[in-house]
Amino acid sequence: MKTGRLLQAVRVAVVYLFVIWCIAPILWLVSTSLKSDVDAFASPPVWFFVPQFGNYANAWADGGMGHAMLISAAVAVVSSILGIVAGLPLAYLTTQVWPSESRASARVTLAILLLTTVPPVLSLTPFYRTFFGIGLTGNVYGLTIVHTFYAILLAVLIFRSFLVNFPREIREAAMIDGVGEWRALFLCIAPNVWGGMFATFVLALIQSWNEFLYALVLTNGDNQTVPVTIAGFLSFFGTNWGRLTAAGVIGALPIVVFAILVRKHMARGLSFGGVK
C-alpha cells in the first residue's frame, strides 16, 4: 500500500516538474519583456519591478511587428488554403481514382513522405536560385509558393487518412450517374472531410507562421515575416532585450490564442470525418 502511494507521489512530482520545465521559459519571456535593460541583466534576478509596457509599444511600432504580423497572416492563410485546394484532389487521386493499394498510389505516397523528410536547408538553394531567376525573391510571392508546397504535402497525408477507407462504391455510383471526377470530388467526397480540411488549415497555418529559414532568405525589407522580424532585434552593436522579448510575446500570442480556441474542433476534425 505504501509502495503504491509512493509511486503515485513520484508520478505527480514528475508531472509537476515537467509542467514547470515547460512553463518556465514562457514566464521568463513575459517577465523579461516587462523589465528595463538594467533589471533584465540584474544578478541576482529582480523579481519585483515596475512593468515597462513601453517595450511592447516600441516593438509594435518602431520594430515593425505590426506590419510583420500582417505579412505572416497573409502568407499563412493563402498558403494554407492553396494547400487544401491542391492537396485534396491529389489525395482523392491516390485513394479513389487509383486504388490505395496500387503501385502508382504507393509511389506517389512514398514520394510525398520522402519530400516531408528532406531538411529545408537542402532544398533552400534550388528554391532560391529558381525564384531569383524569375524575380520572386525579396517579396512574399516566392515564400508563399514554398509554404504552399509544404502545405500540400501536409494536406495529402491528412486527407489520405480520411479517404483510404472511404467506400469507392460511392464514387463509382456517381460515375454511373454521369457525374465527372471533379463533381464527384466536391459533391460526394469533400462534404465528408470537412474535419480534415479544418485540421489541415490549422496545422498548415501554424507551420507557415513559425517557419524561419525560407522567410529569412526569400524576403527582405518590409516583406519579412514575424520570426525574421524578431530575429532582427538581435544586433552586433547591442540587443535591447526588453524589445526583443516583447516582440517574441507579440509574435507568439496570436497563434497560441488561435490554437487554444480551435483545439477541440481540430481534435474532432482529426478523429471524425470519413464514412464509418
Coordinates of C-alpha atoms in Angstrom, one line a residue:
M1 CA 0.0 0.0 0.0
K2 CA 2.8 2.4 1.0
T3 CA 4.7 1.5 -2.2
G4 CA 1.6 2.3 -4.3
R5 CA 1.3 5.7 -2.6
L6 CA 5.0 6.4 -3.1
L7 CA 4.8 5.6 -6.8
Q8 CA 1.7 7.8 -7.1
A9 CA 3.5 10.7 -5.4
V10 CA 6.5 10.2 -7.6
R11 CA 4.3 10.4 -10.7
V12 CA 2.6 13.5 -9.5
A13 CA 6.0 15.1 -8.8
V14 CA 7.3 14.2 -12.2
V15 CA 4.2 15.7 -13.9
Y16 CA 4.6 19.0 -11.9
L17 CA 8.3 19.2 -12.7
F18 CA 7.5 18.7 -16.4
V19 CA 4.9 21.4 -16.3
I20 CA 7.3 23.8 -14.6
W21 CA 10.0 22.9 -17.1
C22 CA 7.6 23.8 -20.0
I23 CA 6.2 27.0 -18.4
A24 CA 9.5 28.4 -17.1
P25 CA 10.7 29.7 -20.5
I26 CA 7.4 31.4 -21.1
L27 CA 7.4 33.1 -17.7
W28 CA 11.0 34.2 -18.3
L29 CA 10.0 35.6 -21.8
V30 CA 7.0 37.5 -20.4
S31 CA 8.8 38.8 -17.3
T32 CA 11.8 40.0 -19.3
S33 CA 9.6 41.8 -21.8
L34 CA 8.3 43.9 -18.9
K35 CA 11.7 44.8 -17.5
S36 CA 14.1 47.6 -18.2
D37 CA 17.5 46.6 -19.6
V38 CA 19.0 47.1 -16.1
D39 CA 16.6 44.8 -14.4
A40 CA 16.8 42.2 -17.2
F41 CA 20.5 41.7 -16.6
A42 CA 20.5 42.2 -12.8
S43 CA 22.2 39.5 -10.7
P44 CA 20.6 38.1 -8.7
P45 CA 17.4 38.3 -10.7
V46 CA 14.9 41.1 -9.9
W47 CA 11.6 39.6 -9.0
F48 CA 9.7 42.8 -8.2
F49 CA 9.9 45.6 -10.7
V50 CA 7.9 48.3 -12.4
P51 CA 6.5 46.9 -15.6
Q52 CA 7.8 48.6 -18.8
F53 CA 4.9 48.4 -21.2
G54 CA 6.7 50.7 -23.5
N55 CA 8.7 47.7 -24.7
Y56 CA 5.6 46.4 -26.4
A57 CA 4.8 49.8 -28.0
N58 CA 8.3 50.1 -29.3
A59 CA 8.4 46.5 -30.7
W60 CA 5.0 47.0 -32.3
A61 CA 5.6 50.4 -34.0
D62 CA 9.3 51.1 -34.2
G63 CA 10.3 47.4 -34.5
G64 CA 7.8 46.7 -37.3
M65 CA 5.9 43.8 -35.5
G66 CA 2.5 45.1 -36.6
H67 CA 3.4 45.1 -40.3
A68 CA 5.2 41.7 -39.9
M69 CA 2.1 40.1 -38.4
L70 CA 0.1 41.2 -41.4
I71 CA 2.6 39.7 -43.8
S72 CA 2.8 36.4 -41.8
A73 CA -1.0 36.2 -41.6
A74 CA -1.4 36.8 -45.4
V75 CA 1.2 34.2 -46.3
A76 CA -0.1 31.7 -43.8
V77 CA -3.8 32.0 -44.8
V78 CA -3.1 32.0 -48.5
S79 CA -0.7 29.1 -48.5
S80 CA -2.9 27.0 -46.2
I81 CA -6.0 27.5 -48.4
L82 CA -4.0 26.7 -51.6
G83 CA -2.5 23.6 -49.9
I84 CA -6.0 22.3 -49.1
V85 CA -7.3 23.1 -52.6
A86 CA -4.3 21.3 -54.3
G87 CA -3.9 18.5 -51.7
L88 CA -7.5 17.2 -51.6
P89 CA -7.6 16.3 -55.4
L90 CA -4.2 14.6 -55.1
A91 CA -5.3 12.6 -52.1
Y92 CA -8.5 11.8 -54.0
L93 CA -6.5 10.6 -57.0
T94 CA -4.3 8.3 -54.9
T95 CA -7.2 6.7 -52.9
Q96 CA -10.3 6.8 -55.0
V97 CA -9.3 7.1 -58.7
W98 CA -6.4 4.8 -58.1
P99 CA -6.8 2.0 -55.6
S100 CA -4.9 2.9 -52.5
E101 CA -3.0 -0.4 -52.7
S102 CA -2.0 0.2 -56.4
R103 CA 1.6 0.7 -57.4
A104 CA 1.0 4.2 -58.7
S105 CA -0.6 5.3 -55.5
A106 CA 2.2 3.7 -53.4
R107 CA 4.8 5.5 -55.4
V108 CA 3.1 8.9 -55.1
T109 CA 2.6 8.4 -51.4
L110 CA 6.2 7.4 -50.9
A111 CA 7.4 10.4 -52.8
I112 CA 5.3 12.7 -50.6
L113 CA 6.7 11.1 -47.5
L114 CA 10.2 11.4 -48.7
L115 CA 9.7 15.1 -49.5
T116 CA 8.4 15.8 -46.0
T117 CA 11.6 14.3 -44.6
V118 CA 14.0 16.4 -46.6
P119 CA 15.7 19.1 -44.4
P120 CA 14.6 22.6 -45.6
V121 CA 18.3 23.6 -45.8
L122 CA 18.9 21.1 -48.6
S123 CA 16.0 22.5 -50.7
L124 CA 16.8 26.1 -49.9
T125 CA 19.4 26.7 -52.6
P126 CA 17.3 25.2 -55.5
F127 CA 14.3 27.3 -54.4
Y128 CA 16.3 30.4 -54.1
R129 CA 18.1 30.0 -57.5
T130 CA 14.8 29.3 -59.2
F131 CA 13.0 32.2 -57.6
F132 CA 15.9 34.6 -58.1
G133 CA 15.9 33.9 -61.8
I134 CA 12.2 34.8 -62.2
G135 CA 12.2 37.7 -59.7
L136 CA 10.4 36.1 -56.8
T137 CA 12.9 36.8 -54.1
G138 CA 12.7 39.8 -51.8
N139 CA 8.9 39.6 -51.7
V140 CA 6.2 37.4 -50.3
Y141 CA 5.3 35.6 -53.6
G142 CA 8.2 33.1 -53.5
L143 CA 7.7 32.5 -49.8
T144 CA 4.0 31.8 -50.4
I145 CA 4.8 29.3 -53.1
V146 CA 7.2 27.4 -50.8
H147 CA 4.8 27.4 -47.9
T148 CA 2.0 26.2 -50.2
F149 CA 4.3 23.4 -51.3
Y150 CA 4.7 22.2 -47.8
A151 CA 1.0 22.7 -47.0
I152 CA 0.2 20.5 -50.0
L153 CA 2.4 17.7 -48.6
L154 CA 0.7 18.0 -45.2
A155 CA -2.8 18.1 -46.7
V156 CA -2.2 15.0 -48.8
L157 CA -1.1 13.0 -45.8
I158 CA -4.1 14.1 -43.7
F159 CA -6.7 13.6 -46.4
R160 CA -5.3 10.2 -47.3
S161 CA -6.0 9.1 -43.8
F162 CA -9.7 10.1 -44.3
L163 CA -10.1 8.8 -47.9
V164 CA -8.1 5.5 -47.7
N165 CA -11.1 3.8 -46.1
F166 CA -13.8 5.8 -47.8
P167 CA -16.0 3.5 -49.9
R168 CA -15.0 3.6 -53.5
E169 CA -18.5 2.5 -54.4
I170 CA -19.8 6.0 -53.8
R171 CA -17.5 7.4 -56.5
E172 CA -18.3 4.5 -58.8
A173 CA -22.1 5.2 -58.4
A174 CA -21.5 8.8 -59.1
M175 CA -19.6 7.9 -62.3
I176 CA -22.6 5.7 -63.4
D177 CA -24.9 8.6 -62.9
G178 CA -22.8 10.7 -65.3
V179 CA -21.1 12.8 -62.7
G180 CA -17.5 13.7 -63.6
E181 CA -14.5 13.3 -61.4
W182 CA -14.4 16.9 -60.2
R183 CA -18.1 16.9 -59.4
A184 CA -17.7 13.6 -57.6
L185 CA -14.9 15.1 -55.6
F186 CA -16.7 18.2 -54.5
L187 CA -20.2 16.8 -54.2
C188 CA -19.5 13.3 -52.7
I189 CA -16.1 13.4 -51.1
A190 CA -15.5 16.9 -49.9
P191 CA -18.6 17.1 -47.6
N192 CA -17.2 14.1 -45.7
V193 CA -13.8 15.6 -45.0
W194 CA -14.6 19.0 -43.6
G195 CA -13.0 18.0 -40.3
G196 CA -9.8 17.1 -42.2
M197 CA -9.9 20.4 -44.0
F198 CA -10.2 22.3 -40.8
A199 CA -7.4 20.4 -39.1
T200 CA -5.2 20.8 -42.2
F201 CA -5.8 24.5 -42.3
V202 CA -4.9 24.9 -38.6
L203 CA -1.7 22.8 -38.8
A204 CA -0.6 24.5 -42.1
L205 CA -1.3 27.9 -40.7
I206 CA 0.9 27.2 -37.6
Q207 CA 3.6 25.7 -39.8
S208 CA 3.7 28.7 -42.0
W209 CA 3.6 31.2 -39.1
N210 CA 6.6 29.7 -37.4
E211 CA 8.8 29.0 -40.5
F212 CA 12.0 30.9 -40.3
L213 CA 14.7 29.7 -42.8
Y214 CA 12.8 30.3 -46.1
A215 CA 11.4 33.5 -44.8
L216 CA 14.9 34.7 -43.9
V217 CA 16.4 34.0 -47.3
L218 CA 13.4 34.7 -49.7
T219 CA 12.2 38.0 -48.2
N220 CA 13.7 41.3 -47.1
G221 CA 12.7 44.8 -46.1
D222 CA 9.0 45.3 -45.5
N223 CA 8.2 41.8 -46.7
Q224 CA 9.7 40.0 -43.7
T225 CA 7.5 37.7 -41.5
V226 CA 7.3 37.6 -37.7
P227 CA 10.1 35.2 -37.0
V228 CA 12.6 37.1 -39.2
T229 CA 11.5 40.4 -37.7
I230 CA 12.0 39.1 -34.2
A231 CA 15.5 37.9 -35.1
G232 CA 16.2 41.4 -36.5
F233 CA 16.2 42.7 -32.9
L234 CA 19.5 40.9 -32.3
S235 CA 22.5 43.0 -33.2
F236 CA 26.2 43.0 -33.0
F237 CA 26.0 46.6 -31.6
G238 CA 23.8 45.6 -28.7
T239 CA 20.5 44.0 -28.0
N240 CA 17.5 45.6 -26.4
W241 CA 16.3 42.6 -24.6
G242 CA 13.1 44.3 -23.4
R243 CA 12.0 45.0 -27.0
L244 CA 13.3 41.6 -28.2
T245 CA 11.3 39.6 -25.7
A246 CA 8.3 41.8 -26.1
A247 CA 8.4 41.1 -29.9
G248 CA 8.6 37.4 -29.0
V249 CA 5.4 37.6 -26.9
I250 CA 3.6 39.6 -29.6
G251 CA 4.6 37.1 -32.3
A252 CA 3.6 34.1 -30.3
L253 CA 0.4 35.3 -28.7
P254 CA -1.9 35.3 -31.8
I255 CA -1.0 31.7 -32.8
V256 CA -1.2 30.5 -29.2
V257 CA -4.7 32.0 -28.7
F258 CA -5.8 30.6 -32.1
A259 CA -4.6 27.1 -31.2
I260 CA -6.4 27.3 -27.8
L261 CA -9.6 28.4 -29.4
V262 CA -9.6 25.7 -32.1
R263 CA -8.1 22.8 -30.2
K264 CA -11.3 20.9 -29.6
H265 CA -12.5 21.4 -33.2
M266 CA -9.1 20.3 -34.5
A267 CA -9.1 17.2 -32.4
R268 CA -12.7 16.4 -33.5
G269 CA -11.7 17.0 -37.1
L270 CA -8.8 14.6 -36.9
S271 CA -11.0 12.0 -35.2
F272 CA -14.0 12.1 -37.4
G273 CA -14.8 12.9 -41.0
G274 CA -14.9 9.7 -43.0
V275 CA -17.7 7.3 -43.6
K276 CA -17.6 4.8 -40.8

